[in-house]
mmCIF file of C-alpha atoms in Angstrom:
data_model
loop_
_atom_site.group_PDB
_atom_site.id
_atom_site.type_symbol
_atom_site.label_atom_id
_atom_site.label_comp_id
_atom_site.label_asym_id
_atom_site.label_seq_id
_atom_site.Cartn_x
_atom_site.Cartn_y
_atom_site.Cartn_z
ATOM 1 C CA MET V 1242 -5.588 -30.271 52.799
ATOM 2 C CA LEU V 1243 -6.043 -29.957 49.042
ATOM 3 C CA THR V 1244 -5.470 -33.163 47.154
ATOM 4 C CA LYS V 1245 -2.775 -33.410 44.503
ATOM 5 C CA ARG V 1246 -4.186 -33.923 41.022
ATOM 6 C CA ILE V 1247 -3.073 -36.560 38.516
ATOM 7 C CA ILE V 1248 -3.642 -35.367 34.958
ATOM 8 C CA PRO V 1249 -3.135 -37.328 31.740
ATOM 9 C CA CYS V 1250 -2.454 -35.265 28.639
ATOM 10 C CA ILE V 1251 -2.800 -35.896 24.925
ATOM 11 C CA ASP V 1252 -0.815 -34.007 22.277
ATOM 12 C CA VAL V 1253 -2.975 -33.853 19.172
ATOM 13 C CA ASP V 1254 -1.957 -33.103 15.581
ATOM 14 C CA LEU V 1255 -3.349 -33.819 12.138
ATOM 15 C CA ASP V 1256 -2.158 -37.055 10.550
ATOM 16 C CA ASP V 1257 -1.272 -37.523 6.868
ATOM 17 C CA ASP V 1258 -4.964 -37.810 6.028
ATOM 18 C CA GLY V 1259 -5.845 -34.617 7.876
ATOM 19 C CA GLU V 1260 -7.476 -36.478 10.763
ATOM 20 C CA PRO V 1261 -6.812 -35.617 14.429
ATOM 21 C CA ALA V 1262 -4.446 -38.104 16.105
ATOM 22 C CA VAL V 1263 -2.478 -38.329 19.353
ATOM 23 C CA TYR V 1264 1.316 -38.144 19.127
ATOM 24 C CA THR V 1265 4.106 -38.687 21.647
ATOM 25 C CA GLY V 1266 7.684 -37.430 21.300
ATOM 26 C CA VAL V 1267 10.920 -36.512 23.061
ATOM 27 C CA ASN V 1268 12.043 -32.897 23.654
ATOM 28 C CA PHE V 1269 9.062 -31.752 21.555
ATOM 29 C CA GLU V 1270 10.448 -33.669 18.536
ATOM 30 C CA ASP V 1271 10.383 -37.155 16.915
ATOM 31 C CA LEU V 1272 6.603 -37.409 17.243
ATOM 32 C CA LYS V 1273 5.047 -40.860 16.878
ATOM 33 C CA HIS V 1274 1.404 -41.754 16.374
ATOM 34 C CA THR V 1275 -0.121 -43.000 19.636
ATOM 35 C CA GLY V 1276 -3.886 -43.240 19.254
ATOM 36 C CA ASP V 1277 -7.283 -41.630 18.729
ATOM 37 C CA PRO V 1278 -8.010 -38.565 20.896
ATOM 38 C CA VAL V 1279 -11.647 -39.375 21.603
ATOM 39 C CA GLU V 1280 -10.986 -42.992 22.541
ATOM 40 C CA MET V 1281 -8.085 -42.014 24.789
ATOM 41 C CA ALA V 1282 -10.179 -39.344 26.499
ATOM 42 C CA LYS V 1283 -12.894 -41.880 27.239
ATOM 43 C CA ARG V 1284 -10.341 -44.313 28.642
ATOM 44 C CA TYR V 1285 -8.802 -41.778 31.008
ATOM 45 C CA ASN V 1286 -12.181 -40.586 32.212
ATOM 46 C CA GLU V 1287 -13.003 -44.160 33.202
ATOM 47 C CA ALA V 1288 -9.554 -44.714 34.751
ATOM 48 C CA GLY V 1289 -10.001 -42.139 37.523
ATOM 49 C CA ALA V 1290 -8.037 -39.148 36.216
ATOM 50 C CA ASP V 1291 -8.675 -35.937 38.136
ATOM 51 C CA GLU V 1292 -8.563 -33.775 35.029
ATOM 52 C CA PHE V 1293 -7.717 -34.134 31.344
ATOM 53 C CA VAL V 1294 -5.614 -31.950 29.041
ATOM 54 C CA PHE V 1295 -6.004 -31.712 25.253
ATOM 55 C CA LEU V 1296 -3.195 -29.854 23.468
ATOM 56 C CA ASP V 1297 -3.348 -29.067 19.759
ATOM 57 C CA ILE V 1298 0.421 -28.988 19.373
ATOM 58 C CA THR V 1299 0.784 -27.403 15.926
ATOM 59 C CA ALA V 1300 -2.131 -24.948 15.790
ATOM 60 C CA SER V 1301 -0.022 -21.968 16.913
ATOM 61 C CA ALA V 1302 2.979 -22.809 14.740
ATOM 62 C CA GLU V 1303 0.782 -23.344 11.677
ATOM 63 C CA GLY V 1304 -1.441 -20.346 12.375
ATOM 64 C CA ARG V 1305 -4.629 -22.387 12.295
ATOM 65 C CA ALA V 1306 -7.621 -22.646 14.610
ATOM 66 C CA THR V 1307 -7.944 -25.249 17.341
ATOM 67 C CA MET V 1308 -9.713 -28.501 16.370
ATOM 68 C CA LEU V 1309 -13.015 -27.566 18.004
ATOM 69 C CA ASP V 1310 -14.988 -30.418 16.463
ATOM 70 C CA THR V 1311 -12.583 -32.877 18.067
ATOM 71 C CA VAL V 1312 -12.654 -30.919 21.335
ATOM 72 C CA SER V 1313 -16.440 -31.210 21.360
ATOM 73 C CA ARG V 1314 -16.297 -34.966 20.811
ATOM 74 C CA VAL V 1315 -13.709 -35.316 23.578
ATOM 75 C CA ALA V 1316 -15.852 -33.206 25.930
ATOM 76 C CA ASP V 1317 -18.743 -35.591 25.347
ATOM 77 C CA GLU V 1318 -16.609 -38.444 26.728
ATOM 78 C CA VAL V 1319 -15.116 -36.847 29.838
ATOM 79 C CA PHE V 1320 -16.902 -35.829 33.018
ATOM 80 C CA ILE V 1321 -13.862 -34.336 34.700
ATOM 81 C CA PRO V 1322 -12.388 -30.855 34.117
ATOM 82 C CA LEU V 1323 -11.096 -30.524 30.537
ATOM 83 C CA THR V 1324 -8.334 -28.083 29.612
ATOM 84 C CA VAL V 1325 -7.753 -27.312 25.936
ATOM 85 C CA GLY V 1326 -4.734 -25.521 24.492
ATOM 86 C CA GLY V 1327 -3.201 -24.681 21.140
ATOM 87 C CA GLY V 1328 -4.101 -21.943 18.685
ATOM 88 C CA ILE V 1329 -6.014 -19.786 21.182
ATOM 89 C CA ARG V 1330 -5.215 -16.176 20.279
ATOM 90 C CA THR V 1331 -8.195 -13.981 21.155
ATOM 91 C CA ARG V 1332 -11.040 -13.546 23.604
ATOM 92 C CA GLU V 1333 -13.338 -14.949 20.918
ATOM 93 C CA ASP V 1334 -11.131 -18.069 20.651
ATOM 94 C CA ILE V 1335 -11.458 -18.541 24.407
ATOM 95 C CA LYS V 1336 -15.234 -18.190 24.150
ATOM 96 C CA GLU V 1337 -15.527 -20.695 21.292
ATOM 97 C CA THR V 1338 -13.252 -23.238 23.014
ATOM 98 C CA LEU V 1339 -15.288 -23.070 26.224
ATOM 99 C CA ARG V 1340 -18.466 -23.315 24.179
ATOM 100 C CA ALA V 1341 -17.093 -26.486 22.542
ATOM 101 C CA GLY V 1342 -16.952 -28.107 25.976
ATOM 102 C CA ALA V 1343 -13.658 -27.089 27.576
ATOM 103 C CA ASP V 1344 -13.687 -26.051 31.242
ATOM 104 C CA LYS V 1345 -10.379 -24.194 30.926
ATOM 105 C CA VAL V 1346 -8.172 -22.896 28.128
ATOM 106 C CA SER V 1347 -4.389 -23.125 28.075
ATOM 107 C CA ILE V 1348 -2.665 -20.160 26.408
ATOM 108 C CA ASN V 1349 1.044 -19.787 25.657
ATOM 109 C CA THR V 1350 2.151 -17.949 22.526
ATOM 110 C CA ALA V 1351 -0.727 -15.454 22.382
ATOM 111 C CA ALA V 1352 -0.372 -14.489 26.053
ATOM 112 C CA LEU V 1353 3.328 -13.747 25.668
ATOM 113 C CA ARG V 1354 2.662 -11.609 22.619
ATOM 114 C CA ASN V 1355 -0.384 -9.901 24.124
ATOM 115 C CA PRO V 1356 -0.335 -10.144 27.942
ATOM 116 C CA ASP V 1357 -3.579 -8.135 28.120
ATOM 117 C CA LEU V 1358 -5.344 -11.250 26.825
ATOM 118 C CA ILE V 1359 -4.923 -12.836 30.279
ATOM 119 C CA GLY V 1360 -6.898 -10.111 32.012
ATOM 120 C CA GLU V 1361 -9.469 -9.929 29.225
ATOM 121 C CA GLY V 1362 -10.102 -13.655 29.511
ATOM 122 C CA ALA V 1363 -10.190 -13.642 33.298
ATOM 123 C CA ARG V 1364 -12.682 -10.776 33.448
ATOM 124 C CA ALA V 1365 -14.934 -12.262 30.786
ATOM 125 C CA PHE V 1366 -14.926 -15.929 31.814
ATOM 126 C CA GLY V 1367 -13.378 -16.092 35.304
ATOM 127 C CA SER V 1368 -9.738 -16.584 36.233
ATOM 128 C CA GLN V 1369 -10.401 -20.283 36.900
ATOM 129 C CA CYS V 1370 -10.806 -20.721 33.123
ATOM 130 C CA ILE V 1371 -7.461 -19.154 32.214
ATOM 131 C CA VAL V 1372 -4.404 -21.418 32.343
ATOM 132 C CA ILE V 1373 -1.112 -19.921 31.220
ATOM 133 C CA SER V 1374 1.150 -22.520 29.692
ATOM 134 C CA VAL V 1375 4.927 -22.130 29.647
ATOM 135 C CA ASP V 1376 7.233 -24.149 27.394
ATOM 136 C CA ALA V 1377 10.530 -23.638 29.218
ATOM 137 C CA ARG V 1378 14.081 -24.466 28.278
ATOM 138 C CA ARG V 1379 17.309 -24.054 30.218
ATOM 139 C CA ARG V 1380 19.835 -21.417 29.257
ATOM 140 C CA TYR V 1381 23.295 -21.010 30.724
ATOM 141 C CA ASP V 1382 24.032 -17.454 29.587
ATOM 142 C CA GLU V 1383 23.509 -14.044 31.170
ATOM 143 C CA GLY V 1384 20.164 -13.252 29.557
ATOM 144 C CA GLY V 1385 17.886 -14.198 32.451
ATOM 145 C CA GLU V 1386 16.507 -12.583 35.591
ATOM 146 C CA HIS V 1387 16.086 -15.548 37.959
ATOM 147 C CA TYR V 1388 18.945 -18.062 38.264
ATOM 148 C CA VAL V 1389 19.141 -21.477 39.934
ATOM 149 C CA GLU V 1390 21.929 -23.973 40.430
ATOM 150 C CA VAL V 1391 21.619 -27.149 38.355
ATOM 151 C CA ASP V 1392 24.378 -29.758 38.585
ATOM 152 C CA GLY V 1393 26.841 -27.142 39.756
ATOM 153 C CA GLU V 1394 26.018 -24.651 37.003
ATOM 154 C CA SER V 1395 23.916 -21.510 37.118
ATOM 155 C CA CYS V 1396 21.042 -21.376 34.645
ATOM 156 C CA TRP V 1397 17.777 -19.604 33.945
ATOM 157 C CA PHE V 1398 14.654 -20.757 32.146
ATOM 158 C CA GLU V 1399 13.459 -19.147 28.925
ATOM 159 C CA CYS V 1400 9.874 -19.039 27.662
ATOM 160 C CA THR V 1401 9.510 -20.391 24.138
ATOM 161 C CA VAL V 1402 6.627 -20.145 21.666
ATOM 162 C CA LYS V 1403 5.217 -22.069 18.715
ATOM 163 C CA GLY V 1404 5.556 -25.428 20.445
ATOM 164 C CA GLY V 1405 9.100 -24.773 21.606
ATOM 165 C CA ARG V 1406 10.304 -23.728 18.171
ATOM 166 C CA GLU V 1407 11.180 -20.115 19.027
ATOM 167 C CA GLY V 1408 12.840 -18.519 22.041
ATOM 168 C CA THR V 1409 11.503 -15.255 23.421
ATOM 169 C CA GLY V 1410 14.206 -14.049 25.797
ATOM 170 C CA THR V 1411 11.566 -13.894 28.555
ATOM 171 C CA ASP V 1412 12.448 -15.366 31.949
ATOM 172 C CA VAL V 1413 9.939 -18.074 32.982
ATOM 173 C CA VAL V 1414 9.847 -17.146 36.664
ATOM 174 C CA GLU V 1415 9.318 -13.459 35.918
ATOM 175 C CA TRP V 1416 6.605 -14.301 33.396
ATOM 176 C CA ALA V 1417 4.848 -16.633 35.832
ATOM 177 C CA ALA V 1418 4.628 -13.843 38.393
ATOM 178 C CA GLU V 1419 3.296 -11.416 35.782
ATOM 179 C CA ALA V 1420 0.730 -13.916 34.494
ATOM 180 C CA GLU V 1421 -0.522 -14.441 38.047
ATOM 181 C CA SER V 1422 -0.816 -10.698 38.631
ATOM 182 C CA ARG V 1423 -2.811 -10.319 35.399
ATOM 183 C CA GLY V 1424 -5.405 -12.894 36.473
ATOM 184 C CA ALA V 1425 -4.216 -16.345 35.449
ATOM 185 C CA GLY V 1426 -5.965 -19.009 37.508
ATOM 186 C CA GLU V 1427 -3.367 -21.702 36.958
ATOM 187 C CA LEU V 1428 0.115 -22.173 35.515
ATOM 188 C CA PHE V 1429 1.069 -25.108 33.320
ATOM 189 C CA VAL V 1430 4.856 -25.566 33.358
ATOM 190 C CA ASN V 1431 6.382 -27.705 30.605
ATOM 191 C CA SER V 1432 10.096 -28.498 30.386
ATOM 192 C CA ILE V 1433 11.489 -28.932 26.879
ATOM 193 C CA ASP V 1434 14.659 -30.417 28.387
ATOM 194 C CA ALA V 1435 12.741 -33.130 30.247
ATOM 195 C CA ASP V 1436 9.963 -33.762 27.720
ATOM 196 C CA GLY V 1437 9.521 -37.442 26.891
ATOM 197 C CA THR V 1438 12.726 -38.518 28.642
ATOM 198 C CA LYS V 1439 11.020 -40.293 31.585
ATOM 199 C CA ASP V 1440 13.950 -39.125 33.721
ATOM 200 C CA GLY V 1441 11.720 -37.175 36.078
ATOM 201 C CA TYR V 1442 10.243 -33.697 36.133
ATOM 202 C CA ASP V 1443 12.502 -30.656 35.980
ATOM 203 C CA ILE V 1444 12.500 -30.055 39.719
ATOM 204 C CA PRO V 1445 14.602 -26.835 39.677
ATOM 205 C CA LEU V 1446 12.233 -25.308 37.096
ATOM 206 C CA THR V 1447 9.038 -26.364 38.859
ATOM 207 C CA LYS V 1448 10.282 -25.349 42.297
ATOM 208 C CA ALA V 1449 11.425 -21.939 41.054
ATOM 209 C CA VAL V 1450 7.940 -21.219 39.725
ATOM 210 C CA CYS V 1451 6.107 -22.666 42.754
ATOM 211 C CA ASP V 1452 8.264 -20.618 45.107
ATOM 212 C CA GLU V 1453 7.428 -17.436 43.196
ATOM 213 C CA VAL V 1454 3.635 -17.709 42.871
ATOM 214 C CA SER V 1455 0.615 -18.727 44.915
ATOM 215 C CA THR V 1456 -1.400 -19.720 41.836
ATOM 216 C CA PRO V 1457 -1.714 -23.520 41.403
ATOM 217 C CA VAL V 1458 1.080 -25.023 39.292
ATOM 218 C CA ILE V 1459 0.791 -28.090 37.050
ATOM 219 C CA ALA V 1460 4.146 -29.825 36.581
ATOM 220 C CA SER V 1461 4.650 -31.333 33.141
ATOM 221 C CA SER V 1462 7.301 -33.200 31.121
ATOM 222 C CA GLY V 1463 9.599 -36.068 32.086
ATOM 223 C CA CYS V 1464 7.441 -38.271 34.300
ATOM 224 C CA GLY V 1465 8.674 -41.854 34.261
ATOM 225 C CA GLY V 1466 6.587 -43.272 37.101
ATOM 226 C CA PRO V 1467 4.901 -42.703 40.455
ATOM 227 C CA GLU V 1468 8.200 -41.898 42.158
ATOM 228 C CA ASP V 1469 8.599 -38.859 39.900
ATOM 229 C CA MET V 1470 5.132 -37.646 40.852
ATOM 230 C CA TYR V 1471 6.075 -38.048 44.513
ATOM 231 C CA GLU V 1472 9.261 -36.060 43.974
ATOM 232 C CA VAL V 1473 7.602 -33.123 42.219
ATOM 233 C CA PHE V 1474 4.896 -32.935 44.901
ATOM 234 C CA THR V 1475 7.225 -33.143 47.884
ATOM 235 C CA GLU V 1476 10.325 -31.321 46.601
ATOM 236 C CA ALA V 1477 8.828 -28.694 44.289
ATOM 237 C CA ASN V 1478 5.366 -28.384 45.897
ATOM 238 C CA ALA V 1479 3.506 -28.682 42.594
ATOM 239 C CA ASP V 1480 -0.277 -28.822 42.836
ATOM 240 C CA ALA V 1481 -0.740 -31.294 39.995
ATOM 241 C CA GLY V 1482 1.359 -33.760 38.038
ATOM 242 C CA LEU V 1483 0.771 -34.220 34.335
ATOM 243 C CA ALA V 1484 1.962 -37.256 32.395
ATOM 244 C CA ALA V 1485 1.470 -38.781 28.978
ATOM 245 C CA SER V 1486 3.707 -41.675 27.932
ATOM 246 C CA ILE V 1487 3.494 -43.698 31.134
ATOM 247 C CA PHE V 1488 -0.285 -43.782 30.817
ATOM 248 C CA HIS V 1489 -0.535 -43.991 27.018
ATOM 249 C CA PHE V 1490 1.589 -47.138 26.863
ATOM 250 C CA ASP V 1491 0.080 -48.781 29.958
ATOM 251 C CA GLU V 1492 3.279 -48.672 31.978
ATOM 252 C CA TYR V 1493 1.241 -47.437 34.936
ATOM 253 C CA THR V 1494 -2.426 -46.781 35.559
ATOM 254 C CA ILE V 1495 -3.873 -43.707 37.223
ATOM 255 C CA ARG V 1496 -4.730 -45.938 40.180
ATOM 256 C CA ASP V 1497 -1.135 -47.259 40.404
ATOM 257 C CA VAL V 1498 0.111 -43.710 40.794
ATOM 258 C CA LYS V 1499 -2.535 -42.681 43.303
ATOM 259 C CA GLU V 1500 -2.033 -45.732 45.497
ATOM 260 C CA TYR V 1501 1.741 -45.159 45.498
ATOM 261 C CA LEU V 1502 1.229 -41.552 46.588
ATOM 262 C CA ASP V 1503 -1.440 -42.414 49.153
ATOM 263 C CA GLU V 1504 0.860 -44.965 50.792
ATOM 264 C CA ARG V 1505 3.415 -42.174 51.223
ATOM 265 C CA ASP V 1506 0.938 -39.713 52.734
ATOM 266 C CA VAL V 1507 0.542 -37.518 49.677
ATOM 267 C CA PRO V 1508 -3.149 -36.483 49.609
ATOM 268 C CA VAL V 1509 -4.897 -37.748 46.466
ATOM 269 C CA ARG V 1510 -8.473 -38.522 45.472
ATOM 270 C CA LEU V 1511 -8.828 -42.296 45.368
#
């Protein structure tokens, strides 16, 4: 049986002095300075994380390149798979990000605007390198394709771009299936509604995607503790659980989470 992966994530932006810094927010807003990306990467590598995710959260919105110098310094500190996202628009961007030390690239905005990029990346570098990220938000209108019941109401999930700043009208579940068919090796599902709340993952969203695809799914946004990881693994069948705040602020360690899951017969790498 494949083990479930526990993945810490850092959201990186430029501070007032133009230096890379880690930020944490709620619903993709109200960002607060949290720490240094290189130091945090080193800490999580030593703490037993299965993988590590580095997201440049404003590169796409600001139309700038990913912080490859910082990516390279982070890669020097981690000896687990490193996924880097933000500002990746072309096959050349993928190449340069992998060359900087990433094992995988996470693509959102550019893939929605140019779906052919998924296949181009998969053919050039292998599908295992191509992670399609989805920043999803709930909508309760008639614009979707795939509906689920949430608290007695019918809703669908919309893909957004530019760090959640713009809606696209694209149904998340339909897009996940298309991304898989085009060669994506993994899907990274973020919930804007749950982000930073610590109220648990968006189970209806994650389950809808997991039920639709066979590609591994990383659940993201809303984790408040080990019990939320357990829920998303057992109720939504996610392959990995990503968290930020609970690890950044030392509320739980990676080992705390893994021991909790192991005691409840969820397969993890101890």
